[in-house]
């Protein structure tokens, strides 16, 4: 059992003396191994935590407690974490940030960059929240067991009928148990080195309309400067996450989903570009017109950009 940690320590030590390119690769390998081992250990903890929490009637907290364990473990072992920031936007009197995170039940939607988004979930999502995952993960030891015990919504992308049934069940759970659901509407990781989004799939929005619950967009700043999978590079750091105001779906029907998708994606892309300037890594993308941002905060954001 001491073998993997010692090997990771060895990689970190030799990265201090190796030439730059080799040091970058060994540092990346150390981070990757640390993340995998930490996730598996937290998933194992999650199996027992889920059984216990379900036995006492608090099964909806399973993913939250494991998420927080993963958050602090990764911060301790790798020096990387995500922090929630206030976007300054107001929509229909609703604010983002912590206020939006405490709204229940909702469908959270977020941009999907790399495998490290699992840590973003660990640092961000609130109590009584479950994720969606592809069905094949259900059979992964420890991780799949934990997910099955903690109300994960498994989606079989190859089977439209079973995918629809999974969303029907999720909508019912959301209404009766006030359980949130987190979905990455891009459907796959972008591995983007600049602030951009892939086209959105509609499943999350159909679910929100079906359950008649709000959509809360969560936008993670582009973090290629912290983890760049294409270049095999990793550097410790803190990554900003912006929670936008909830978008209501009350009274909407299936015919309104296309407009809901566009509204959400436009808001998220604008915020993603803004975050890239606030963090000092604008990548040459023009700062969007900050509609909905309070005037004093708008001026500050542009100065910081």
PDB file of C-alpha atoms in Angstrom:
ATOM      1  CA  UNK A   1       0.000   0.000   0.000  1.00  0.00           C
ATOM      2  CA  UNK A   2       2.954   2.326   0.555  1.00  0.00           C
ATOM      3  CA  UNK A   3       4.170   1.748  -3.008  1.00  0.00           C
ATOM      4  CA  UNK A   4       2.014   4.292  -4.921  1.00  0.00           C
ATOM      5  CA  UNK A   5       2.536   7.180  -2.443  1.00  0.00           C
ATOM      6  CA  UNK A   6       6.286   6.564  -2.415  1.00  0.00           C
ATOM      7  CA  UNK A   7       6.372   6.487  -6.220  1.00  0.00           C
ATOM      8  CA  UNK A   8       4.444   9.791  -6.361  1.00  0.00           C
ATOM      9  CA  UNK A   9       6.873  11.323  -3.864  1.00  0.00           C
ATOM     10  CA  UNK A  10       9.763  10.106  -6.013  1.00  0.00           C
ATOM     11  CA  UNK A  11       8.229  11.737  -9.114  1.00  0.00           C
ATOM     12  CA  UNK A  12       7.800  15.030  -7.302  1.00  0.00           C
ATOM     13  CA  UNK A  13      11.360  15.031  -5.986  1.00  0.00           C
ATOM     14  CA  UNK A  14      13.033  14.244  -9.297  1.00  0.00           C
ATOM     15  CA  UNK A  15      10.907  16.889 -11.046  1.00  0.00           C
ATOM     16  CA  UNK A  16      12.909  19.440  -9.027  1.00  0.00           C
ATOM     17  CA  UNK A  17      16.185  18.498 -10.717  1.00  0.00           C
ATOM     18  CA  UNK A  18      15.166  17.293 -14.184  1.00  0.00           C
ATOM     19  CA  UNK A  19      15.288  19.476 -17.309  1.00  0.00           C
ATOM     20  CA  UNK A  20      12.190  21.614 -17.803  1.00  0.00           C
ATOM     21  CA  UNK A  21      10.318  19.358 -20.248  1.00  0.00           C
ATOM     22  CA  UNK A  22      10.944  16.157 -18.276  1.00  0.00           C
ATOM     23  CA  UNK A  23      10.131  17.942 -15.024  1.00  0.00           C
ATOM     24  CA  UNK A  24       6.798  19.031 -16.520  1.00  0.00           C
ATOM     25  CA  UNK A  25       5.941  15.457 -17.517  1.00  0.00           C
ATOM     26  CA  UNK A  26       6.871  13.962 -14.148  1.00  0.00           C
ATOM     27  CA  UNK A  27       4.903  16.658 -12.304  1.00  0.00           C
ATOM     28  CA  UNK A  28       1.887  15.926 -14.503  1.00  0.00           C
ATOM     29  CA  UNK A  29       2.225  12.180 -13.889  1.00  0.00           C
ATOM     30  CA  UNK A  30       2.448  12.755 -10.131  1.00  0.00           C
ATOM     31  CA  UNK A  31      -0.707  14.866 -10.199  1.00  0.00           C
ATOM     32  CA  UNK A  32      -2.588  12.324 -12.311  1.00  0.00           C
ATOM     33  CA  UNK A  33      -1.674   9.409 -10.020  1.00  0.00           C
ATOM     34  CA  UNK A  34      -2.463  11.442  -6.899  1.00  0.00           C
ATOM     35  CA  UNK A  35      -5.874  12.371  -8.287  1.00  0.00           C
ATOM     36  CA  UNK A  36      -6.754   8.793  -9.239  1.00  0.00           C
ATOM     37  CA  UNK A  37      -5.715   7.329  -5.896  1.00  0.00           C
ATOM     38  CA  UNK A  38      -7.446  10.078  -3.925  1.00  0.00           C
ATOM     39  CA  UNK A  39     -10.660   9.659  -5.910  1.00  0.00           C
ATOM     40  CA  UNK A  40     -10.694   5.898  -5.360  1.00  0.00           C
ATOM     41  CA  UNK A  41     -10.086   6.283  -1.619  1.00  0.00           C
ATOM     42  CA  UNK A  42     -12.860   8.888  -1.365  1.00  0.00           C
ATOM     43  CA  UNK A  43     -15.170   6.605  -3.365  1.00  0.00           C
ATOM     44  CA  UNK A  44     -14.422   3.749  -0.962  1.00  0.00           C
ATOM     45  CA  UNK A  45     -15.245   6.061   1.919  1.00  0.00           C
ATOM     46  CA  UNK A  46     -18.386   7.013  -0.001  1.00  0.00           C
ATOM     47  CA  UNK A  47     -19.630   3.424  -0.145  1.00  0.00           C
ATOM     48  CA  UNK A  48     -19.725   3.183   3.643  1.00  0.00           C
ATOM     49  CA  UNK A  49     -20.928   6.773   4.097  1.00  0.00           C
ATOM     50  CA  UNK A  50     -23.802   6.193   1.647  1.00  0.00           C
ATOM     51  CA  UNK A  51     -24.926   3.029   3.404  1.00  0.00           C
ATOM     52  CA  UNK A  52     -24.871   4.763   6.774  1.00  0.00           C
ATOM     53  CA  UNK A  53     -26.606   7.946   5.559  1.00  0.00           C
ATOM     54  CA  UNK A  54     -29.311   5.989   3.764  1.00  0.00           C
ATOM     55  CA  UNK A  55     -29.912   3.921   6.895  1.00  0.00           C
ATOM     56  CA  UNK A  56     -30.604   7.068   8.931  1.00  0.00           C
ATOM     57  CA  UNK A  57     -32.674   8.779   6.231  1.00  0.00           C
ATOM     58  CA  UNK A  58     -30.096  11.231   4.863  1.00  0.00           C
ATOM     59  CA  UNK A  59     -29.091   9.489   1.642  1.00  0.00           C
ATOM     60  CA  UNK A  60     -29.322  12.778  -0.256  1.00  0.00           C
ATOM     61  CA  UNK A  61     -26.177  13.970   1.529  1.00  0.00           C
ATOM     62  CA  UNK A  62     -23.982  11.113   0.296  1.00  0.00           C
ATOM     63  CA  UNK A  63     -22.437  12.830  -2.699  1.00  0.00           C
ATOM     64  CA  UNK A  64     -21.972  16.103  -0.836  1.00  0.00           C
ATOM     65  CA  UNK A  65     -19.995  14.541   2.032  1.00  0.00           C
ATOM     66  CA  UNK A  66     -17.736  12.601  -0.343  1.00  0.00           C
ATOM     67  CA  UNK A  67     -17.324  15.680  -2.545  1.00  0.00           C
ATOM     68  CA  UNK A  68     -16.053  17.681   0.405  1.00  0.00           C
ATOM     69  CA  UNK A  69     -13.675  14.886   1.418  1.00  0.00           C
ATOM     70  CA  UNK A  70     -12.257  14.920  -2.113  1.00  0.00           C
ATOM     71  CA  UNK A  71     -11.986  18.728  -2.070  1.00  0.00           C
ATOM     72  CA  UNK A  72      -9.836  18.881   1.058  1.00  0.00           C
ATOM     73  CA  UNK A  73      -7.779  15.807   0.154  1.00  0.00           C
ATOM     74  CA  UNK A  74      -6.843  17.234  -3.247  1.00  0.00           C
ATOM     75  CA  UNK A  75      -6.004  20.628  -1.767  1.00  0.00           C
ATOM     76  CA  UNK A  76      -3.732  18.939   0.776  1.00  0.00           C
ATOM     77  CA  UNK A  77      -2.007  16.564  -1.668  1.00  0.00           C
ATOM     78  CA  UNK A  78      -1.838  18.665  -4.868  1.00  0.00           C
ATOM     79  CA  UNK A  79      -2.331  22.313  -3.920  1.00  0.00           C
ATOM     80  CA  UNK A  80      -5.205  22.863  -6.367  1.00  0.00           C
ATOM     81  CA  UNK A  81      -8.725  23.966  -5.482  1.00  0.00           C
ATOM     82  CA  UNK A  82     -11.762  25.843  -6.835  1.00  0.00           C
ATOM     83  CA  UNK A  83     -13.470  28.808  -5.161  1.00  0.00           C
ATOM     84  CA  UNK A  84     -16.941  30.239  -5.727  1.00  0.00           C
ATOM     85  CA  UNK A  85     -16.992  33.930  -6.661  1.00  0.00           C
ATOM     86  CA  UNK A  86     -19.824  36.432  -7.042  1.00  0.00           C
ATOM     87  CA  UNK A  87     -20.553  37.315 -10.675  1.00  0.00           C
ATOM     88  CA  UNK A  88     -22.362  40.524  -9.749  1.00  0.00           C
ATOM     89  CA  UNK A  89     -25.218  39.689 -12.082  1.00  0.00           C
ATOM     90  CA  UNK A  90     -28.859  40.052 -11.129  1.00  0.00           C
ATOM     91  CA  UNK A  91     -31.747  38.546 -13.085  1.00  0.00           C
ATOM     92  CA  UNK A  92     -35.331  39.222 -12.076  1.00  0.00           C
ATOM     93  CA  UNK A  93     -34.174  40.160  -8.579  1.00  0.00           C
ATOM     94  CA  UNK A  94     -32.250  36.887  -8.249  1.00  0.00           C
ATOM     95  CA  UNK A  95     -28.526  36.907  -7.488  1.00  0.00           C
ATOM     96  CA  UNK A  96     -25.927  34.278  -8.207  1.00  0.00           C
ATOM     97  CA  UNK A  97     -23.188  33.012  -5.912  1.00  0.00           C
ATOM     98  CA  UNK A  98     -24.066  31.335  -2.636  1.00  0.00           C
ATOM     99  CA  UNK A  99     -27.678  32.501  -2.886  1.00  0.00           C
ATOM    100  CA  UNK A 100     -28.193  30.528  -6.116  1.00  0.00           C
ATOM    101  CA  UNK A 101     -26.363  27.496  -4.703  1.00  0.00           C
ATOM    102  CA  UNK A 102     -28.846  27.295  -1.823  1.00  0.00           C
ATOM    103  CA  UNK A 103     -31.889  27.189  -4.141  1.00  0.00           C
ATOM    104  CA  UNK A 104     -33.611  23.751  -4.102  1.00  0.00           C
ATOM    105  CA  UNK A 105     -34.434  21.837  -6.165  1.00  0.00           C
ATOM    106  CA  UNK A 106     -32.596  22.960  -9.310  1.00  0.00           C
ATOM    107  CA  UNK A 107     -30.726  21.566 -12.287  1.00  0.00           C
ATOM    108  CA  UNK A 108     -27.131  22.784 -12.135  1.00  0.00           C
ATOM    109  CA  UNK A 109     -25.350  22.995 -15.494  1.00  0.00           C
ATOM    110  CA  UNK A 110     -21.609  23.581 -15.878  1.00  0.00           C
ATOM    111  CA  UNK A 111     -18.928  23.800 -18.542  1.00  0.00           C
ATOM    112  CA  UNK A 112     -16.798  20.671 -18.913  1.00  0.00           C
ATOM    113  CA  UNK A 113     -13.052  21.143 -19.457  1.00  0.00           C
ATOM    114  CA  UNK A 114     -11.047  18.153 -18.154  1.00  0.00           C
ATOM    115  CA  UNK A 115     -11.146  15.246 -15.720  1.00  0.00           C
ATOM    116  CA  UNK A 116     -10.362  17.775 -12.977  1.00  0.00           C
ATOM    117  CA  UNK A 117     -13.970  18.999 -13.148  1.00  0.00           C
ATOM    118  CA  UNK A 118     -14.686  16.239 -10.626  1.00  0.00           C
ATOM    119  CA  UNK A 119     -12.735  18.361  -8.139  1.00  0.00           C
ATOM    120  CA  UNK A 120     -14.755  21.423  -9.187  1.00  0.00           C
ATOM    121  CA  UNK A 121     -17.888  19.488  -8.195  1.00  0.00           C
ATOM    122  CA  UNK A 122     -16.270  18.595  -4.885  1.00  0.00           C
ATOM    123  CA  UNK A 123     -15.547  22.244  -4.145  1.00  0.00           C
ATOM    124  CA  UNK A 124     -18.810  23.662  -5.425  1.00  0.00           C
ATOM    125  CA  UNK A 125     -22.013  21.719  -5.317  1.00  0.00           C
ATOM    126  CA  UNK A 126     -24.231  21.987  -2.235  1.00  0.00           C
ATOM    127  CA  UNK A 127     -26.009  19.455  -0.051  1.00  0.00           C
ATOM    128  CA  UNK A 128     -28.728  17.284  -1.573  1.00  0.00           C
ATOM    129  CA  UNK A 129     -27.160  17.261  -5.029  1.00  0.00           C
ATOM    130  CA  UNK A 130     -26.496  14.283  -7.301  1.00  0.00           C
ATOM    131  CA  UNK A 131     -24.594  14.031 -10.559  1.00  0.00           C
ATOM    132  CA  UNK A 132     -25.366  12.303 -13.828  1.00  0.00           C
ATOM    133  CA  UNK A 133     -22.925   9.814 -15.316  1.00  0.00           C
ATOM    134  CA  UNK A 134     -22.642   7.429 -18.225  1.00  0.00           C
ATOM    135  CA  UNK A 135     -23.965   3.979 -17.426  1.00  0.00           C
ATOM    136  CA  UNK A 136     -20.591   2.233 -17.861  1.00  0.00           C
ATOM    137  CA  UNK A 137     -19.253   3.955 -14.706  1.00  0.00           C
ATOM    138  CA  UNK A 138     -21.764   1.985 -12.653  1.00  0.00           C
ATOM    139  CA  UNK A 139     -19.539  -1.082 -12.915  1.00  0.00           C
ATOM    140  CA  UNK A 140     -16.242   0.556 -11.874  1.00  0.00           C
ATOM    141  CA  UNK A 141     -15.124  -0.836  -8.467  1.00  0.00           C
ATOM    142  CA  UNK A 142     -15.603   1.539  -5.531  1.00  0.00           C
ATOM    143  CA  UNK A 143     -16.511   4.550  -7.687  1.00  0.00           C
ATOM    144  CA  UNK A 144     -19.454   2.839  -9.381  1.00  0.00           C
ATOM    145  CA  UNK A 145     -20.627   1.276  -6.114  1.00  0.00           C
ATOM    146  CA  UNK A 146     -20.587   4.650  -4.402  1.00  0.00           C
ATOM    147  CA  UNK A 147     -22.400   6.340  -7.286  1.00  0.00           C
ATOM    148  CA  UNK A 148     -25.080   3.652  -7.355  1.00  0.00           C
ATOM    149  CA  UNK A 149     -25.683   4.079  -3.627  1.00  0.00           C
ATOM    150  CA  UNK A 150     -25.813   7.869  -3.744  1.00  0.00           C
ATOM    151  CA  UNK A 151     -28.628   8.606  -6.215  1.00  0.00           C
ATOM    152  CA  UNK A 152     -26.479   9.145  -9.314  1.00  0.00           C
ATOM    153  CA  UNK A 153     -28.564   9.405 -12.485  1.00  0.00           C
ATOM    154  CA  UNK A 154     -26.983   6.884 -14.876  1.00  0.00           C
ATOM    155  CA  UNK A 155     -27.543   7.619 -18.565  1.00  0.00           C
ATOM    156  CA  UNK A 156     -27.231   5.054 -21.371  1.00  0.00           C
ATOM    157  CA  UNK A 157     -26.439   7.369 -24.269  1.00  0.00           C
ATOM    158  CA  UNK A 158     -26.809   4.558 -26.778  1.00  0.00           C
ATOM    159  CA  UNK A 159     -30.389   3.808 -25.720  1.00  0.00           C
ATOM    160  CA  UNK A 160     -32.807   6.705 -26.018  1.00  0.00           C
ATOM    161  CA  UNK A 161     -35.636   4.873 -24.212  1.00  0.00           C
ATOM    162  CA  UNK A 162     -33.611   4.036 -21.096  1.00  0.00           C
ATOM    163  CA  UNK A 163     -32.069   7.516 -21.059  1.00  0.00           C
ATOM    164  CA  UNK A 164     -35.560   9.041 -21.105  1.00  0.00           C
ATOM    165  CA  UNK A 165     -36.653   6.698 -18.294  1.00  0.00           C
ATOM    166  CA  UNK A 166     -33.656   7.796 -16.200  1.00  0.00           C
ATOM    167  CA  UNK A 167     -34.601  11.443 -16.631  1.00  0.00           C
ATOM    168  CA  UNK A 168     -38.245  10.684 -15.800  1.00  0.00           C
ATOM    169  CA  UNK A 169     -37.098   9.072 -12.548  1.00  0.00           C
ATOM    170  CA  UNK A 170     -34.779  11.993 -11.803  1.00  0.00           C
ATOM    171  CA  UNK A 171     -37.586  14.515 -12.337  1.00  0.00           C
ATOM    172  CA  UNK A 172     -39.791  12.604  -9.903  1.00  0.00           C
ATOM    173  CA  UNK A 173     -37.010  12.506  -7.295  1.00  0.00           C
ATOM    174  CA  UNK A 174     -36.395  16.213  -7.691  1.00  0.00           C
ATOM    175  CA  UNK A 175     -40.037  17.034  -7.079  1.00  0.00           C
ATOM    176  CA  UNK A 176     -40.633  14.671  -4.154  1.00  0.00           C
ATOM    177  CA  UNK A 177     -37.271  14.840  -2.343  1.00  0.00           C
ATOM    178  CA  UNK A 178     -36.069  18.306  -3.387  1.00  0.00           C
ATOM    179  CA  UNK A 179     -32.872  16.762  -4.738  1.00  0.00           C
ATOM    180  CA  UNK A 180     -30.703  18.813  -7.114  1.00  0.00           C
ATOM    181  CA  UNK A 181     -29.056  17.335 -10.206  1.00  0.00           C
ATOM    182  CA  UNK A 182     -25.758  18.472 -11.777  1.00  0.00           C
ATOM    183  CA  UNK A 183     -25.248  17.959 -15.518  1.00  0.00           C
ATOM    184  CA  UNK A 184     -22.492  18.929 -17.971  1.00  0.00           C
ATOM    185  CA  UNK A 185     -24.584  19.855 -21.032  1.00  0.00           C
ATOM    186  CA  UNK A 186     -21.595  19.791 -23.397  1.00  0.00           C
ATOM    187  CA  UNK A 187     -21.633  16.019 -22.908  1.00  0.00           C
ATOM    188  CA  UNK A 188     -17.863  15.681 -23.215  1.00  0.00           C
ATOM    189  CA  UNK A 189     -14.687  17.461 -22.108  1.00  0.00           C
ATOM    190  CA  UNK A 190     -13.493  20.328 -24.277  1.00  0.00           C
ATOM    191  CA  UNK A 191      -9.809  20.356 -23.148  1.00  0.00           C
ATOM    192  CA  UNK A 192      -9.936  23.987 -24.278  1.00  0.00           C
ATOM    193  CA  UNK A 193      -6.911  26.249 -23.915  1.00  0.00           C
ATOM    194  CA  UNK A 194      -9.130  29.320 -24.295  1.00  0.00           C
ATOM    195  CA  UNK A 195     -12.585  30.303 -22.992  1.00  0.00           C
ATOM    196  CA  UNK A 196     -15.050  28.449 -25.223  1.00  0.00           C
ATOM    197  CA  UNK A 197     -17.970  26.039 -24.987  1.00  0.00           C
ATOM    198  CA  UNK A 198     -18.928  23.016 -27.048  1.00  0.00           C
ATOM    199  CA  UNK A 199     -22.527  22.795 -28.349  1.00  0.00           C
ATOM    200  CA  UNK A 200     -25.015  21.979 -25.584  1.00  0.00           C
ATOM    201  CA  UNK A 201     -27.095  18.816 -25.513  1.00  0.00           C
ATOM    202  CA  UNK A 202     -30.717  19.318 -24.454  1.00  0.00           C
ATOM    203  CA  UNK A 203     -31.162  16.624 -21.789  1.00  0.00           C
ATOM    204  CA  UNK A 204     -30.533  18.919 -18.803  1.00  0.00           C
ATOM    205  CA  UNK A 205     -33.017  21.468 -20.099  1.00  0.00           C
ATOM    206  CA  UNK A 206     -35.729  18.922 -20.818  1.00  0.00           C
ATOM    207  CA  UNK A 207     -35.237  17.633 -17.264  1.00  0.00           C
ATOM    208  CA  UNK A 208     -35.594  21.124 -15.779  1.00  0.00           C
ATOM    209  CA  UNK A 209     -38.738  21.811 -17.797  1.00  0.00           C
ATOM    210  CA  UNK A 210     -40.199  18.405 -16.977  1.00  0.00           C
ATOM    211  CA  UNK A 211     -39.586  18.898 -13.247  1.00  0.00           C
ATOM    212  CA  UNK A 212     -40.518  22.610 -13.491  1.00  0.00           C
ATOM    213  CA  UNK A 213     -37.399  23.604 -11.543  1.00  0.00           C
ATOM    214  CA  UNK A 214     -34.903  26.421 -12.234  1.00  0.00           C
ATOM    215  CA  UNK A 215     -31.598  26.046 -14.048  1.00  0.00           C
ATOM    216  CA  UNK A 216     -28.539  27.395 -12.238  1.00  0.00           C
ATOM    217  CA  UNK A 217     -25.506  27.848 -14.531  1.00  0.00           C
ATOM    218  CA  UNK A 218     -22.100  27.253 -12.941  1.00  0.00           C
ATOM    219  CA  UNK A 219     -19.173  28.612 -14.943  1.00  0.00           C
ATOM    220  CA  UNK A 220     -15.603  27.512 -14.257  1.00  0.00           C
ATOM    221  CA  UNK A 221     -12.855  29.817 -15.493  1.00  0.00           C
ATOM    222  CA  UNK A 222     -10.615  28.323 -18.141  1.00  0.00           C
ATOM    223  CA  UNK A 223      -7.823  26.641 -16.197  1.00  0.00           C
ATOM    224  CA  UNK A 224      -5.355  25.539 -18.882  1.00  0.00           C
ATOM    225  CA  UNK A 225      -2.706  27.446 -16.892  1.00  0.00           C
ATOM    226  CA  UNK A 226      -3.265  25.003 -14.000  1.00  0.00           C
ATOM    227  CA  UNK A 227      -3.945  21.756 -15.880  1.00  0.00           C
ATOM    228  CA  UNK A 228      -3.279  21.381 -19.594  1.00  0.00           C
ATOM    229  CA  UNK A 229      -3.948  17.791 -20.613  1.00  0.00           C
ATOM    230  CA  UNK A 230      -2.846  18.339 -24.214  1.00  0.00           C
ATOM    231  CA  UNK A 231       0.553  19.669 -23.141  1.00  0.00           C
ATOM    232  CA  UNK A 232       0.811  17.322 -20.131  1.00  0.00           C
ATOM    233  CA  UNK A 233       1.375  20.229 -17.750  1.00  0.00           C
ATOM    234  CA  UNK A 234       0.192  20.840 -14.183  1.00  0.00           C
ATOM    235  CA  UNK A 235       0.778  23.706 -11.734  1.00  0.00           C
ATOM    236  CA  UNK A 236      -0.906  24.146  -8.320  1.00  0.00           C
ATOM    237  CA  UNK A 237      -3.404  26.990  -8.130  1.00  0.00           C
ATOM    238  CA  UNK A 238      -6.858  28.286  -7.253  1.00  0.00           C
ATOM    239  CA  UNK A 239      -9.517  28.409  -9.976  1.00  0.00           C
ATOM    240  CA  UNK A 240     -12.516  30.742  -9.914  1.00  0.00           C
ATOM    241  CA  UNK A 241     -16.048  29.392 -10.299  1.00  0.00           C
ATOM    242  CA  UNK A 242     -18.955  31.760 -10.914  1.00  0.00           C
ATOM    243  CA  UNK A 243     -22.534  30.794 -10.047  1.00  0.00           C
ATOM    244  CA  UNK A 244     -25.061  32.741 -12.155  1.00  0.00           C
ATOM    245  CA  UNK A 245     -28.610  33.632 -11.093  1.00  0.00           C
ATOM    246  CA  UNK A 246     -31.224  30.886 -11.426  1.00  0.00           C
ATOM    247  CA  UNK A 247     -33.133  30.759 -14.727  1.00  0.00           C
ATOM    248  CA  UNK A 248     -36.786  29.872 -14.031  1.00  0.00           C
ATOM    249  CA  UNK A 249     -38.629  27.236 -16.078  1.00  0.00           C
ATOM    250  CA  UNK A 250     -42.041  27.529 -14.429  1.00  0.00           C
ATOM    251  CA  UNK A 251     -44.710  27.352 -17.112  1.00  0.00           C
ATOM    252  CA  UNK A 252     -42.287  26.363 -19.888  1.00  0.00           C
ATOM    253  CA  UNK A 253     -42.961  23.370 -22.135  1.00  0.00           C
ATOM    254  CA  UNK A 254     -40.872  21.164 -24.419  1.00  0.00           C
ATOM    255  CA  UNK A 255     -41.298  23.686 -27.242  1.00  0.00           C
ATOM    256  CA  UNK A 256     -39.422  26.265 -25.157  1.00  0.00           C
ATOM    257  CA  UNK A 257     -36.302  24.134 -24.635  1.00  0.00           C
ATOM    258  CA  UNK A 258     -34.362  25.455 -27.646  1.00  0.00           C
ATOM    259  CA  UNK A 259     -34.712  29.029 -26.415  1.00  0.00           C
ATOM    260  CA  UNK A 260     -33.761  27.962 -22.897  1.00  0.00           C
ATOM    261  CA  UNK A 261     -30.616  26.255 -24.203  1.00  0.00           C
ATOM    262  CA  UNK A 262     -29.555  29.355 -26.145  1.00  0.00           C
ATOM    263  CA  UNK A 263     -30.236  31.710 -23.244  1.00  0.00           C
ATOM    264  CA  UNK A 264     -28.200  29.549 -20.855  1.00  0.00           C
ATOM    265  CA  UNK A 265     -25.302  28.977 -23.235  1.00  0.00           C
ATOM    266  CA  UNK A 266     -25.036  32.681 -24.126  1.00  0.00           C
ATOM    267  CA  UNK A 267     -24.982  33.659 -20.438  1.00  0.00           C
ATOM    268  CA  UNK A 268     -22.360  31.031 -19.619  1.00  0.00           C
ATOM    269  CA  UNK A 269     -20.078  31.955 -22.516  1.00  0.00           C
ATOM    270  CA  UNK A 270     -20.214  35.646 -21.600  1.00  0.00           C
ATOM    271  CA  UNK A 271     -19.330  34.812 -18.009  1.00  0.00           C
ATOM    272  CA  UNK A 272     -16.573  32.404 -19.084  1.00  0.00           C
ATOM    273  CA  UNK A 273     -14.904  35.162 -21.117  1.00  0.00           C
ATOM    274  CA  UNK A 274     -15.303  37.648 -18.264  1.00  0.00           C
ATOM    275  CA  UNK A 275     -13.688  35.226 -15.831  1.00  0.00           C
ATOM    276  CA  UNK A 276     -10.724  34.764 -18.161  1.00  0.00           C
ATOM    277  CA  UNK A 277     -10.050  38.509 -17.947  1.00  0.00           C
ATOM    278  CA  UNK A 278     -10.588  38.729 -14.197  1.00  0.00           C
ATOM    279  CA  UNK A 279      -8.063  35.928 -13.672  1.00  0.00           C
ATOM    280  CA  UNK A 280      -5.550  37.712 -15.895  1.00  0.00           C
ATOM    281  CA  UNK A 281      -5.630  35.159 -18.735  1.00  0.00           C
ATOM    282  CA  UNK A 282      -7.930  36.705 -21.326  1.00  0.00           C
ATOM    283  CA  UNK A 283      -6.326  34.803 -24.231  1.00  0.00           C
ATOM    284  CA  UNK A 284      -7.072  37.678 -26.581  1.00  0.00           C
ATOM    285  CA  UNK A 285     -10.848  37.166 -26.422  1.00  0.00           C
ATOM    286  CA  UNK A 286     -12.684  40.524 -26.211  1.00  0.00           C
ATOM    287  CA  UNK A 287     -14.446  41.260 -22.926  1.00  0.00           C
ATOM    288  CA  UNK A 288     -18.219  40.941 -23.459  1.00  0.00           C
ATOM    289  CA  UNK A 289     -20.683  43.724 -22.744  1.00  0.00           C
ATOM    290  CA  UNK A 290     -21.464  42.996 -19.085  1.00  0.00           C
ATOM    291  CA  UNK A 291     -25.265  43.226 -19.218  1.00  0.00           C
ATOM    292  CA  UNK A 292     -26.914  42.585 -15.882  1.00  0.00           C
ATOM    293  CA  UNK A 293     -23.816  43.500 -13.875  1.00  0.00           C
ATOM    294  CA  UNK A 294     -24.094  46.289 -11.330  1.00  0.00           C
ATOM    295  CA  UNK A 295     -22.325  49.431 -12.574  1.00  0.00           C
ATOM    296  CA  UNK A 296     -19.669  49.694  -9.868  1.00  0.00           C
ATOM    297  CA  UNK A 297     -18.773  46.017 -10.235  1.00  0.00           C
ATOM    298  CA  UNK A 298     -18.756  46.294 -14.035  1.00  0.00           C
ATOM    299  CA  UNK A 299     -16.162  49.066 -13.893  1.00  0.00           C
ATOM    300  CA  UNK A 300     -14.032  47.057 -11.470  1.00  0.00           C
ATOM    301  CA  UNK A 301     -14.136  43.968 -13.659  1.00  0.00           C
ATOM    302  CA  UNK A 302     -13.050  45.929 -16.713  1.00  0.00           C
ATOM    303  CA  UNK A 303     -10.192  47.558 -14.769  1.00  0.00           C
ATOM    304  CA  UNK A 304      -9.053  44.144 -13.571  1.00  0.00           C
ATOM    305  CA  UNK A 305      -9.315  42.822 -17.130  1.00  0.00           C
TER     306      UNK A 305
END
